[in-house]
Short mmCIF file of C-alpha atoms in Angstrom, two decimals:
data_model
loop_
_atom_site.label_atom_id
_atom_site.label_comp_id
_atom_site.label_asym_id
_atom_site.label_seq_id
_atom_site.Cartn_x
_atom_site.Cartn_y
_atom_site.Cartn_z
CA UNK A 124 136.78 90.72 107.70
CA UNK A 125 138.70 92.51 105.52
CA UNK A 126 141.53 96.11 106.34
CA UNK A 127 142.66 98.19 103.52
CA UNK A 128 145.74 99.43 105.06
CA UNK A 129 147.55 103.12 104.17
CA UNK A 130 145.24 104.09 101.46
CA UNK A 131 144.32 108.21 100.60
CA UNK A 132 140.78 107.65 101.89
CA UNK A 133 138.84 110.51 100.06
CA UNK A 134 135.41 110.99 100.30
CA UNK A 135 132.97 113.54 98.21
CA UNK A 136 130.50 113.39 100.73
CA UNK A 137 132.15 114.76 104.03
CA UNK A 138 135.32 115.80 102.14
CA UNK A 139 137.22 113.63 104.12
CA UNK A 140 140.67 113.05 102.52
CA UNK A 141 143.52 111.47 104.60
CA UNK A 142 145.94 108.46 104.51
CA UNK A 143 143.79 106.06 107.36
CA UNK A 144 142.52 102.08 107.25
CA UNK A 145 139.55 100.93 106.36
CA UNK A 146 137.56 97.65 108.42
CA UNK A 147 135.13 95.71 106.49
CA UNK A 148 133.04 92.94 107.72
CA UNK A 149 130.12 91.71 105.66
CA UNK A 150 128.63 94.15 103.05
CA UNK A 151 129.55 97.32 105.43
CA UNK A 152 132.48 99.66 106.40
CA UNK A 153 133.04 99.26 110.21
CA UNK A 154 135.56 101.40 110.94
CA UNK A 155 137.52 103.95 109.77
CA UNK A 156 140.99 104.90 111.42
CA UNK A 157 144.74 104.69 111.51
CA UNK A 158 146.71 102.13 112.43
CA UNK A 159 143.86 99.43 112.45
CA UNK A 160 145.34 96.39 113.62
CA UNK A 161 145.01 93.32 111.46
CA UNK A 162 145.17 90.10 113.50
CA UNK A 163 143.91 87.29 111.63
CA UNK A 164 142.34 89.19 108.72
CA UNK A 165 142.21 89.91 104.84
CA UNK A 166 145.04 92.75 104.05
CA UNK A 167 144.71 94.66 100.97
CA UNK A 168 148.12 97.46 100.93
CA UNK A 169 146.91 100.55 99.29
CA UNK A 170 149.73 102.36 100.44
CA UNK A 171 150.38 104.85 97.37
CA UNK A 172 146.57 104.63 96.53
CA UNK A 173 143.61 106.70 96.53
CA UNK A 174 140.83 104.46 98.36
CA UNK A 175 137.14 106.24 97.17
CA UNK A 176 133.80 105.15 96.58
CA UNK A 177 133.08 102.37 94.05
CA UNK A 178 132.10 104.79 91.07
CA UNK A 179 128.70 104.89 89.46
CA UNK A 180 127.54 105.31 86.08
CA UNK A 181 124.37 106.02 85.11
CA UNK A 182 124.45 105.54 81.31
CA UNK A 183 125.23 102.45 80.14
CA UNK A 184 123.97 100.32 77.00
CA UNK A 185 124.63 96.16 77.75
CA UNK A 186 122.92 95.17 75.09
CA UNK A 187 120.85 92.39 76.41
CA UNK A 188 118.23 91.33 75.15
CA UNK A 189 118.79 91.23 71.49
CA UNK A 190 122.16 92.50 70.43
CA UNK A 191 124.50 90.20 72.90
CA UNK A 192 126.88 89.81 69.88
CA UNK A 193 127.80 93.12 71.08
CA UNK A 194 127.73 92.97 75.09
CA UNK A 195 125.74 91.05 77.53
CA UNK A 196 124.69 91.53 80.99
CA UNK A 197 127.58 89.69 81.93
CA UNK A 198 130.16 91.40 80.26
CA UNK A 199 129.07 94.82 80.76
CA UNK A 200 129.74 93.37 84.67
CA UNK A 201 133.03 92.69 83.63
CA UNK A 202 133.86 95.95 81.89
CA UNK A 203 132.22 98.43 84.73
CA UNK A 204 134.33 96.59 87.55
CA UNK A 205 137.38 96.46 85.56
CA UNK A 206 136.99 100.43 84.91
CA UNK A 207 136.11 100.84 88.94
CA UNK A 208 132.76 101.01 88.81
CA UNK A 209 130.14 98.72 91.02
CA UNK A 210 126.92 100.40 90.10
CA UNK A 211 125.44 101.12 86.77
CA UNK A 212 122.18 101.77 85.28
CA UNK A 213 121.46 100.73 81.82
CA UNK A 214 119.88 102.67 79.21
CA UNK A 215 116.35 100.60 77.90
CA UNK A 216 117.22 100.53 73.83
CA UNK A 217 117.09 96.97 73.80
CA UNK A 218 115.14 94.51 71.54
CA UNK A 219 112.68 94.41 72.60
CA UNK A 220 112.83 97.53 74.22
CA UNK A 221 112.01 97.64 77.90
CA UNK A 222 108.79 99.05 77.95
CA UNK A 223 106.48 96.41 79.64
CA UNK A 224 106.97 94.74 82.98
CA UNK A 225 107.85 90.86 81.26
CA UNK A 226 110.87 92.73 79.84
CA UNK A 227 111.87 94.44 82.46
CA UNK A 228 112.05 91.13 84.85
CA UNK A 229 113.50 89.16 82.42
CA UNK A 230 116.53 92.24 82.27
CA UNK A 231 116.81 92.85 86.18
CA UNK A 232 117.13 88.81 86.99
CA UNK A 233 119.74 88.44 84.34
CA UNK A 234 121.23 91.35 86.26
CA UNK A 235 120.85 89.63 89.96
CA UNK A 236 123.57 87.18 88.54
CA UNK A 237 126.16 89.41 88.73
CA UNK A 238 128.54 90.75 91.54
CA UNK A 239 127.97 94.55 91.20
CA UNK A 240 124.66 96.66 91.57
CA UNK A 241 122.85 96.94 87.97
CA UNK A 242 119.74 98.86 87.52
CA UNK A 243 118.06 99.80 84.46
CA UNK A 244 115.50 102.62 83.14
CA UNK A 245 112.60 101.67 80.96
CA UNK A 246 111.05 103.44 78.10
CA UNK A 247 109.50 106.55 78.40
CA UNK A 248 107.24 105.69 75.18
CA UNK A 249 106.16 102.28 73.99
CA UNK A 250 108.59 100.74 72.08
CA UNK A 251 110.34 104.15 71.88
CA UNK A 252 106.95 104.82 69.58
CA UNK A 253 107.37 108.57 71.03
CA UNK A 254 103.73 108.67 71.40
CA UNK A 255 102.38 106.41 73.94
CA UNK A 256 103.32 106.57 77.34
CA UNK A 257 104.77 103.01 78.84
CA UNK A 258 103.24 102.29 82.42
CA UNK A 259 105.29 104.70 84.62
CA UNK A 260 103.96 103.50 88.14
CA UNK A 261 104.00 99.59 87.21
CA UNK A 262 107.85 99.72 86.36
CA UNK A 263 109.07 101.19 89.09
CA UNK A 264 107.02 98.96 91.29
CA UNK A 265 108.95 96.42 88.97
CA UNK A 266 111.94 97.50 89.46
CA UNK A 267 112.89 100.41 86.97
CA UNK A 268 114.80 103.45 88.34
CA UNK A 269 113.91 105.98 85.83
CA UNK A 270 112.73 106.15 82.21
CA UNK A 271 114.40 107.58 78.80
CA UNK A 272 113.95 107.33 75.40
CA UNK A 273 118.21 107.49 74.92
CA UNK A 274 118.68 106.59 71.27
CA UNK A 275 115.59 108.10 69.60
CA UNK A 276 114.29 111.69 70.94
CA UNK A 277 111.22 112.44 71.96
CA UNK A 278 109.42 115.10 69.24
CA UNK A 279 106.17 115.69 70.47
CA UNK A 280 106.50 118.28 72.98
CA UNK A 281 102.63 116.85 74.36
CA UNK A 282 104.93 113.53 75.66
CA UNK A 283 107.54 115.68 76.77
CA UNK A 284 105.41 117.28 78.99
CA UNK A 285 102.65 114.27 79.81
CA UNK A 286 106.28 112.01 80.56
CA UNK A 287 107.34 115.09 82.97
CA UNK A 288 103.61 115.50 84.35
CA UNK A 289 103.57 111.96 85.42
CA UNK A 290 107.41 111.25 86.52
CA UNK A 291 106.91 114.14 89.24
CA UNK A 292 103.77 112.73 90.54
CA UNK A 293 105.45 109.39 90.93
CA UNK A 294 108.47 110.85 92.23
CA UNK A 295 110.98 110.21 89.72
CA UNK A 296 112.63 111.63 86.48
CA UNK A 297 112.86 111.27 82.92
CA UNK A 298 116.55 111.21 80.82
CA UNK A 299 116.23 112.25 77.32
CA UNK A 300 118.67 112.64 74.97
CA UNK A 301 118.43 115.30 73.07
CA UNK A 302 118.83 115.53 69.17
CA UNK A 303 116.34 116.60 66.67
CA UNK A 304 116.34 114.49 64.38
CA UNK A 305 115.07 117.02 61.74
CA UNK A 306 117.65 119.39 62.46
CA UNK A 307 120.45 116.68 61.94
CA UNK A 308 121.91 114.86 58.94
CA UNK A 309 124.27 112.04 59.13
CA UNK A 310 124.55 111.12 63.17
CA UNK A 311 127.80 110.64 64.56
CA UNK A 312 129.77 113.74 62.85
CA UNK A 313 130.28 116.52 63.51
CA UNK A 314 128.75 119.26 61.52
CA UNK A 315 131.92 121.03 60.72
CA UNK A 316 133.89 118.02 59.89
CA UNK A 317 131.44 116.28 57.83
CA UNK A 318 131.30 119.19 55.76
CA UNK A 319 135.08 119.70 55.45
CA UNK A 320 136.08 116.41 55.15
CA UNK A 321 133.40 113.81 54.32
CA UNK A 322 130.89 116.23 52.10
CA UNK A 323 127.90 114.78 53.81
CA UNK A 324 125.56 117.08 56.53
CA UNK A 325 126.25 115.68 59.79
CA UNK A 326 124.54 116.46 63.03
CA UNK A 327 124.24 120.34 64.12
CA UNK A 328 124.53 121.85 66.83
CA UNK A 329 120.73 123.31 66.81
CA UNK A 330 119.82 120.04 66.98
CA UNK A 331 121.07 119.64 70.24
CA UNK A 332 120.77 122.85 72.47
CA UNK A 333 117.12 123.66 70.86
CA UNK A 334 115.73 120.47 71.54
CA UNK A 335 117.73 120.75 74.97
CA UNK A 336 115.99 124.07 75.77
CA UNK A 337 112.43 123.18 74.64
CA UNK A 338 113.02 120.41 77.26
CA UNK A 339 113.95 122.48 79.81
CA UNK A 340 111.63 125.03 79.68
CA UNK A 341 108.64 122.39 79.85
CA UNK A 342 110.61 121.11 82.61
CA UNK A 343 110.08 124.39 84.40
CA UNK A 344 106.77 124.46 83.81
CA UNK A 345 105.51 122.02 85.21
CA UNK A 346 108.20 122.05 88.11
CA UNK A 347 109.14 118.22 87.16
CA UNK A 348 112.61 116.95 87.09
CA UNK A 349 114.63 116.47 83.94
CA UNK A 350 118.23 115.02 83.13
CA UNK A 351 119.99 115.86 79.84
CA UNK A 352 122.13 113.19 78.84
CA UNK A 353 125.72 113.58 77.48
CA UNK A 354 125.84 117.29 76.22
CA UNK A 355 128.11 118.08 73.85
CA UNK A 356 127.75 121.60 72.94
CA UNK A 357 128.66 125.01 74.67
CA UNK A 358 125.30 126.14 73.68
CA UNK A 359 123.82 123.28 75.64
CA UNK A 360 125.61 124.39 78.45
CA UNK A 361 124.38 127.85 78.46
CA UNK A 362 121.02 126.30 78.38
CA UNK A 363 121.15 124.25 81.28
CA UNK A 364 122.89 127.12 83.10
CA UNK A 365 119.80 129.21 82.33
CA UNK A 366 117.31 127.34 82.99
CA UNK A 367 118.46 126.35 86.48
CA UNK A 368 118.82 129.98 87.46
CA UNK A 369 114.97 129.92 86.37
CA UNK A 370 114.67 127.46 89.14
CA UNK A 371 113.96 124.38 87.30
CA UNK A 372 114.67 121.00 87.98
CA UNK A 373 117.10 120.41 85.44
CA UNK A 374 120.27 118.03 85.85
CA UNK A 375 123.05 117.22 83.10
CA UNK A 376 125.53 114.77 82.44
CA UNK A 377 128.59 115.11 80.18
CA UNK A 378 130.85 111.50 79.25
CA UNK A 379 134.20 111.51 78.89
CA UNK A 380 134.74 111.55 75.22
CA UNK A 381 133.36 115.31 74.86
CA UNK A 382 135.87 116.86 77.53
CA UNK A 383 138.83 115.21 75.89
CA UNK A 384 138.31 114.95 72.62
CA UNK A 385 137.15 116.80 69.46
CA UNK A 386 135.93 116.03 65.82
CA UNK A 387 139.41 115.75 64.68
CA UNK A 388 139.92 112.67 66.03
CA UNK A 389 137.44 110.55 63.55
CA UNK A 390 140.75 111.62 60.83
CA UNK A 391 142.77 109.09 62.79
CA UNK A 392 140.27 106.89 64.59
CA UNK A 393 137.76 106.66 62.37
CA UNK A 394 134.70 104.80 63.47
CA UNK A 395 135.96 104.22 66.54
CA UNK A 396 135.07 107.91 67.16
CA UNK A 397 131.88 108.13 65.67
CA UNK A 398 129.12 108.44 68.32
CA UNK A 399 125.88 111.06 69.25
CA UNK A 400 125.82 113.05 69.88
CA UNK A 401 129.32 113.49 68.05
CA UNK A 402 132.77 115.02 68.91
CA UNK A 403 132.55 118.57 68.96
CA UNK A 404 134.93 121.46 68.92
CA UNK A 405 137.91 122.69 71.00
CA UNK A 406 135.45 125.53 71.84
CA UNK A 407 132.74 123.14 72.95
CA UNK A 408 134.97 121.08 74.55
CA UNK A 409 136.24 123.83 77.45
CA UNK A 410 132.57 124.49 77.40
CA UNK A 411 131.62 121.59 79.40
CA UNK A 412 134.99 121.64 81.36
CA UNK A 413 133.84 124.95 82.74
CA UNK A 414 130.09 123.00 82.73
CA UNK A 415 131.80 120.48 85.34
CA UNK A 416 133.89 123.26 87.03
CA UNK A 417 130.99 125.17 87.62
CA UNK A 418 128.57 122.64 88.91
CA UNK A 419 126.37 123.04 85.65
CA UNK A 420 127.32 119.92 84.75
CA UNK A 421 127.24 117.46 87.94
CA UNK A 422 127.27 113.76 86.55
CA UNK A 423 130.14 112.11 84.95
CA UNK A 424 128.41 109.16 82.34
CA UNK A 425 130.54 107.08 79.99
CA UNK A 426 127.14 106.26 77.41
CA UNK A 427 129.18 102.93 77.18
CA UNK A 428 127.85 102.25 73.62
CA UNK A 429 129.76 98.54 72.50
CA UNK A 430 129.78 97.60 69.00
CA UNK A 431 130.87 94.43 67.16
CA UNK A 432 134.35 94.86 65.11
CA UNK A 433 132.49 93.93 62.09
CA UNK A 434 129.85 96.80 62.76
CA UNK A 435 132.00 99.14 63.32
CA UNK A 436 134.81 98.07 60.40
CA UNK A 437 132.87 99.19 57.27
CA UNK A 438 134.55 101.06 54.11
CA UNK A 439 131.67 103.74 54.31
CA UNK A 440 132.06 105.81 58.33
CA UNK A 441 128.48 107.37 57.57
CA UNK A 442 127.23 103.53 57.67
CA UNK A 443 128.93 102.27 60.73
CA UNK A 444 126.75 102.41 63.99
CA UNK A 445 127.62 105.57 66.39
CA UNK A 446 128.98 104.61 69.88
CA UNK A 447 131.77 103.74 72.20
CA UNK A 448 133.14 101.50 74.51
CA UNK A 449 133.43 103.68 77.93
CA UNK A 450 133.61 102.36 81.16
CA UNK A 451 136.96 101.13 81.22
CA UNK A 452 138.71 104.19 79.98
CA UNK A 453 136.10 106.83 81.89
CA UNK A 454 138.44 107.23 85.05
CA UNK A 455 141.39 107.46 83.50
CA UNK A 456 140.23 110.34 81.07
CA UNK A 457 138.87 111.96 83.91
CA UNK A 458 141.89 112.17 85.63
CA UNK A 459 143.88 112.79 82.56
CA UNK A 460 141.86 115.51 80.94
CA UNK A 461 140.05 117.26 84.23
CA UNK A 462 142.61 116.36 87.23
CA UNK A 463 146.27 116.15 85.11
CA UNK A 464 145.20 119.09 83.53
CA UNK A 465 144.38 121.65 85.83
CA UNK A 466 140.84 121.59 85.81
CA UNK A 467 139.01 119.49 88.49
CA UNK A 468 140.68 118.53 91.52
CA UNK A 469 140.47 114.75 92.42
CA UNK A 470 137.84 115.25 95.12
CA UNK A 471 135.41 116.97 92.48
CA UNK A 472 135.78 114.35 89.71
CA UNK A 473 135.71 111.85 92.99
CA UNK A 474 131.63 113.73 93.31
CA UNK A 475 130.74 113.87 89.76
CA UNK A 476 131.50 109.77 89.42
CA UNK A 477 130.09 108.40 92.45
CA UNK A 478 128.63 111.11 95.15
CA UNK A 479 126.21 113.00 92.59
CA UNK A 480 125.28 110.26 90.13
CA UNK A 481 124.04 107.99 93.89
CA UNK A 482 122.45 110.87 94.55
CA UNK A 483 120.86 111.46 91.50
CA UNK A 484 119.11 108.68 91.60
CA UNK A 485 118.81 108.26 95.50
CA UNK A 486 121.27 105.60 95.91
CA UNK A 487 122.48 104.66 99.12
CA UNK A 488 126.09 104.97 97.51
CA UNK A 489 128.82 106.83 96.36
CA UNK A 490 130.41 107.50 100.20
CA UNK A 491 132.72 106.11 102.84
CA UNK A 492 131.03 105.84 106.00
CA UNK A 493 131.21 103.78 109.31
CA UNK A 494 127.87 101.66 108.46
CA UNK A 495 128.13 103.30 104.95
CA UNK A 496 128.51 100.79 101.83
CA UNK A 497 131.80 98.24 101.41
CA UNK A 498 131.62 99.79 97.95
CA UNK A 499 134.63 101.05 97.01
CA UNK A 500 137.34 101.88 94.22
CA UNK A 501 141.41 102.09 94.93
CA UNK A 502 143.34 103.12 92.16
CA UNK A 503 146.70 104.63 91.49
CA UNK A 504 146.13 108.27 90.26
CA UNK A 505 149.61 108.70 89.05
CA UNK A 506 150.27 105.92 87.40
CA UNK A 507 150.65 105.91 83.25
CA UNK A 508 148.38 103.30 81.36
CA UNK A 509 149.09 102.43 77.88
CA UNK A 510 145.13 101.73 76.77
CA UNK A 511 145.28 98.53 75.25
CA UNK A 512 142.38 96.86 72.67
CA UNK A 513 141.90 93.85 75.19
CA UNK A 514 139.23 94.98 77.35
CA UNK A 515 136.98 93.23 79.33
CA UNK A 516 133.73 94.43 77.11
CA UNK A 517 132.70 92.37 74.43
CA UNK A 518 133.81 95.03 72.19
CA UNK A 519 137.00 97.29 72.08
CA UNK A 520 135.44 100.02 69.69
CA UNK A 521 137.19 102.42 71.79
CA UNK A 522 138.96 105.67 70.00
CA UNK A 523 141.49 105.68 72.74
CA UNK A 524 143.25 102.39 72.20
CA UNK A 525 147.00 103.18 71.80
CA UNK A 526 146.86 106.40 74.44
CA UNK A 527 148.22 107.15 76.97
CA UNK A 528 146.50 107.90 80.03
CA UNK A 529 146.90 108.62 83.57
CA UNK A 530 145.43 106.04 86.09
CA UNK A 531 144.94 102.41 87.10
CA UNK A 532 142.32 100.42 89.01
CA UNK A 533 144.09 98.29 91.41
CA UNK A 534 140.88 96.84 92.77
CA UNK A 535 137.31 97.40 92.53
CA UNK A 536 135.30 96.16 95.62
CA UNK A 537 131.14 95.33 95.66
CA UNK A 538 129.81 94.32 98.92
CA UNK A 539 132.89 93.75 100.89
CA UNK A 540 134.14 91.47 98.17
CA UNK A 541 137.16 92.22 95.39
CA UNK A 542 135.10 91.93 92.23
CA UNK A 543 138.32 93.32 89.94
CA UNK A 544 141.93 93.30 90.66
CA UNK A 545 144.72 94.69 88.44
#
């Protein structure tokens, strides 16, 4: 058995926030009180620490099978505990893609080898062919939690709404991200910038909140369930808001790079801050703050996108692959940009990075309970991180490297057992 003594035990669920211990035994919580005593047991001190719910991310890219030279299964692990995080679910962009049940095995029992909860979505079309429907009911029977098409939107609005038709008969969702790609031009910058700066056409706005709304109006009419991935633009936003006031099942996500950052930051990072959708504006920017604020907005998703150095160094920025390393910088912009700045308090970024994302996709997670999950994240809210490029990702093509940021993980903890320590 194992106490954590004196932590700030804060849970999104119940809203339970105050300095208590915590008992673990096994894979459970088994009590929850002050002054637990410790005779003979495991002591972790969290006194000065915020003890909360092992964080969840529901947008990850590991790479595996196909492009390991990036990340692996294994080193995605190692990355998502380090950031805090003991549940992820990977995006399906793979090669091959994860479309057919042989894949999809092959993915989850490389995944059973780790020491934190892994899950992964499969294709919405075959081979992301954005025409043909992969086998909805045979891969979650397989093991798939959702499907998406991340990486290459859907155009046909027919799939759109055949994907939607058959995810809410089976009782699940569908994730898209959404980009048309004939209302874009170079991925990865910003319209404005690439313009200004790199006289090229880089990706528009329009291509983003009108593909966004097409979605979610077929989404309301056929009543199914729809997530936007990582919105970037106030528009977006606007669209989402709408659309739920219709009364449709529409959900959004926003990662951490779009409320702290903006274009201007490929002019010093370069590559590094190249991703899709792209860096935005200031103006887009608050627009998902007051997205998360509001409850618009109620997942917090790094799209932890790893890319080799050699990828990612290249003397031209409109060749270099779009995407980020995320998940071990994701809490600390959080609390940085939402918490340090007056915008979120540390129970609501708490929800929007373990409570909603479990139960977005009804995971028994992302709580404290007696009897609940030994799952859990204690970290040092106050505490001033200089981001350093050794990560424990494959990759470090991360546009933060050399910031400083507000936050540390002193121990991430899967199943009653420390997985990370700092």
């Amino acid at each position: 058995m194992v106490v954590i003594k004196n932590g700030r035990v804060m849970d999104p669920k119940t809203g339970l926030d105050q300095v208590c211990d915590l008992r673990i035994e096994g894979k459970k919580i088994v009590e929850i009180a002050e002054n637990l005593p410790t005779d003979g047991q495991e002591v972790l001190d969290a006194t000065g620490l915020v003890v909360a719910p092992g964080l969840i991310d529901v947008h990850v890219h590991f790479r595996e099978p196909g492009q390991t030279h990036k990340e692996d299964i294994h080193t995605g692990a190692l990355a998502a505990a380090a950031g805090g995080f003991t549940r992820v679910v990977m995006m399906a962009n793979t090669n091959p893609t994860i479309s057919d049940i042989a894949t999809l095995e092959e993915v989850l029992a490389s995944a059973a080898k780790e020491n934190l909860h892994i899950h992964t979505v499969a294709t919405v079309t075959k081979n992301f062919d954005g025409q043909h429907l992969t086998d909805f009911e045979g891969l979650l029977k397989a093991g798939a939690v959702g499907f998406s098409d991340d990486g290459i939107p859907l155009q046909s609005t027919k799939v759109v709404r055949e994907a939607l038709e058959e995810a809410k008969r089976l009782g699940t969702f569908i994730s898209l991200h959404e980009e048309d790609p004939k209302l874009n031009g170079i991925l990865g910058l910003n319209e404005n910038i690439a313009k200004e700066h790199f006289h090229v056409c880089g990706a528009t706005g329009v291509a983003e909140y009108s593909m966004a709304a097409r979605d979610a109006m077929i989404a309301h009419a056929t009543g199914a369930h729809l997530h936007i991935q990582h919105l970037s633009k106030e528009e977006s936003v606007k669209v989402v808001e709408f659309a739920q006031g219709l009364g449709a099942h529409v959900t959004a996500e926003v990662a951490p790079q779009h409320f702290s950052k903006t274009e201007s930051l490929l002019l010093t990072k370069g590559s590094n801050a190249k991703m899709n959708p792209p860096l935005r504006l200031e103006s887009d920017r608050l627009a998902v703050i007051e997205g998360l604020k509001s409850g618009v907005i109620s997942v917090i998703a790094t799209d932890h996108a790893p890319h080799h150095a050699d990828e990612k160094n290249v003397p031209d920025i409109t060749k270099a692959p779009s995407g980020m390393t995320g998940l071990e910088t994701s809490l600390s912009l959080g609390l940085t940009y939402l918490v340090h700045a007056g915008h979120l308090s540390l129970m609501q970024l708490l929800e929007k990075m373990s409570y909603n994302p479990a139960r977005l996709y009804d995971f028994d997670a992302g709580y404290i309970a007696v009897d609940g999950p030994a799952d859990l994240t204690i970290f040092d809210p106050e505490a001033d991180r200089l981001v350093s490029d050794h990560f424990a990702s494959k990759a470090g093509n991360s546009p933060f490297v050399g910031e400083t940021l507000k936050g540390k993980v002193a121990y991430t903890i899967c199943d009653g057992q420390v997985i990370f320590q700092g």
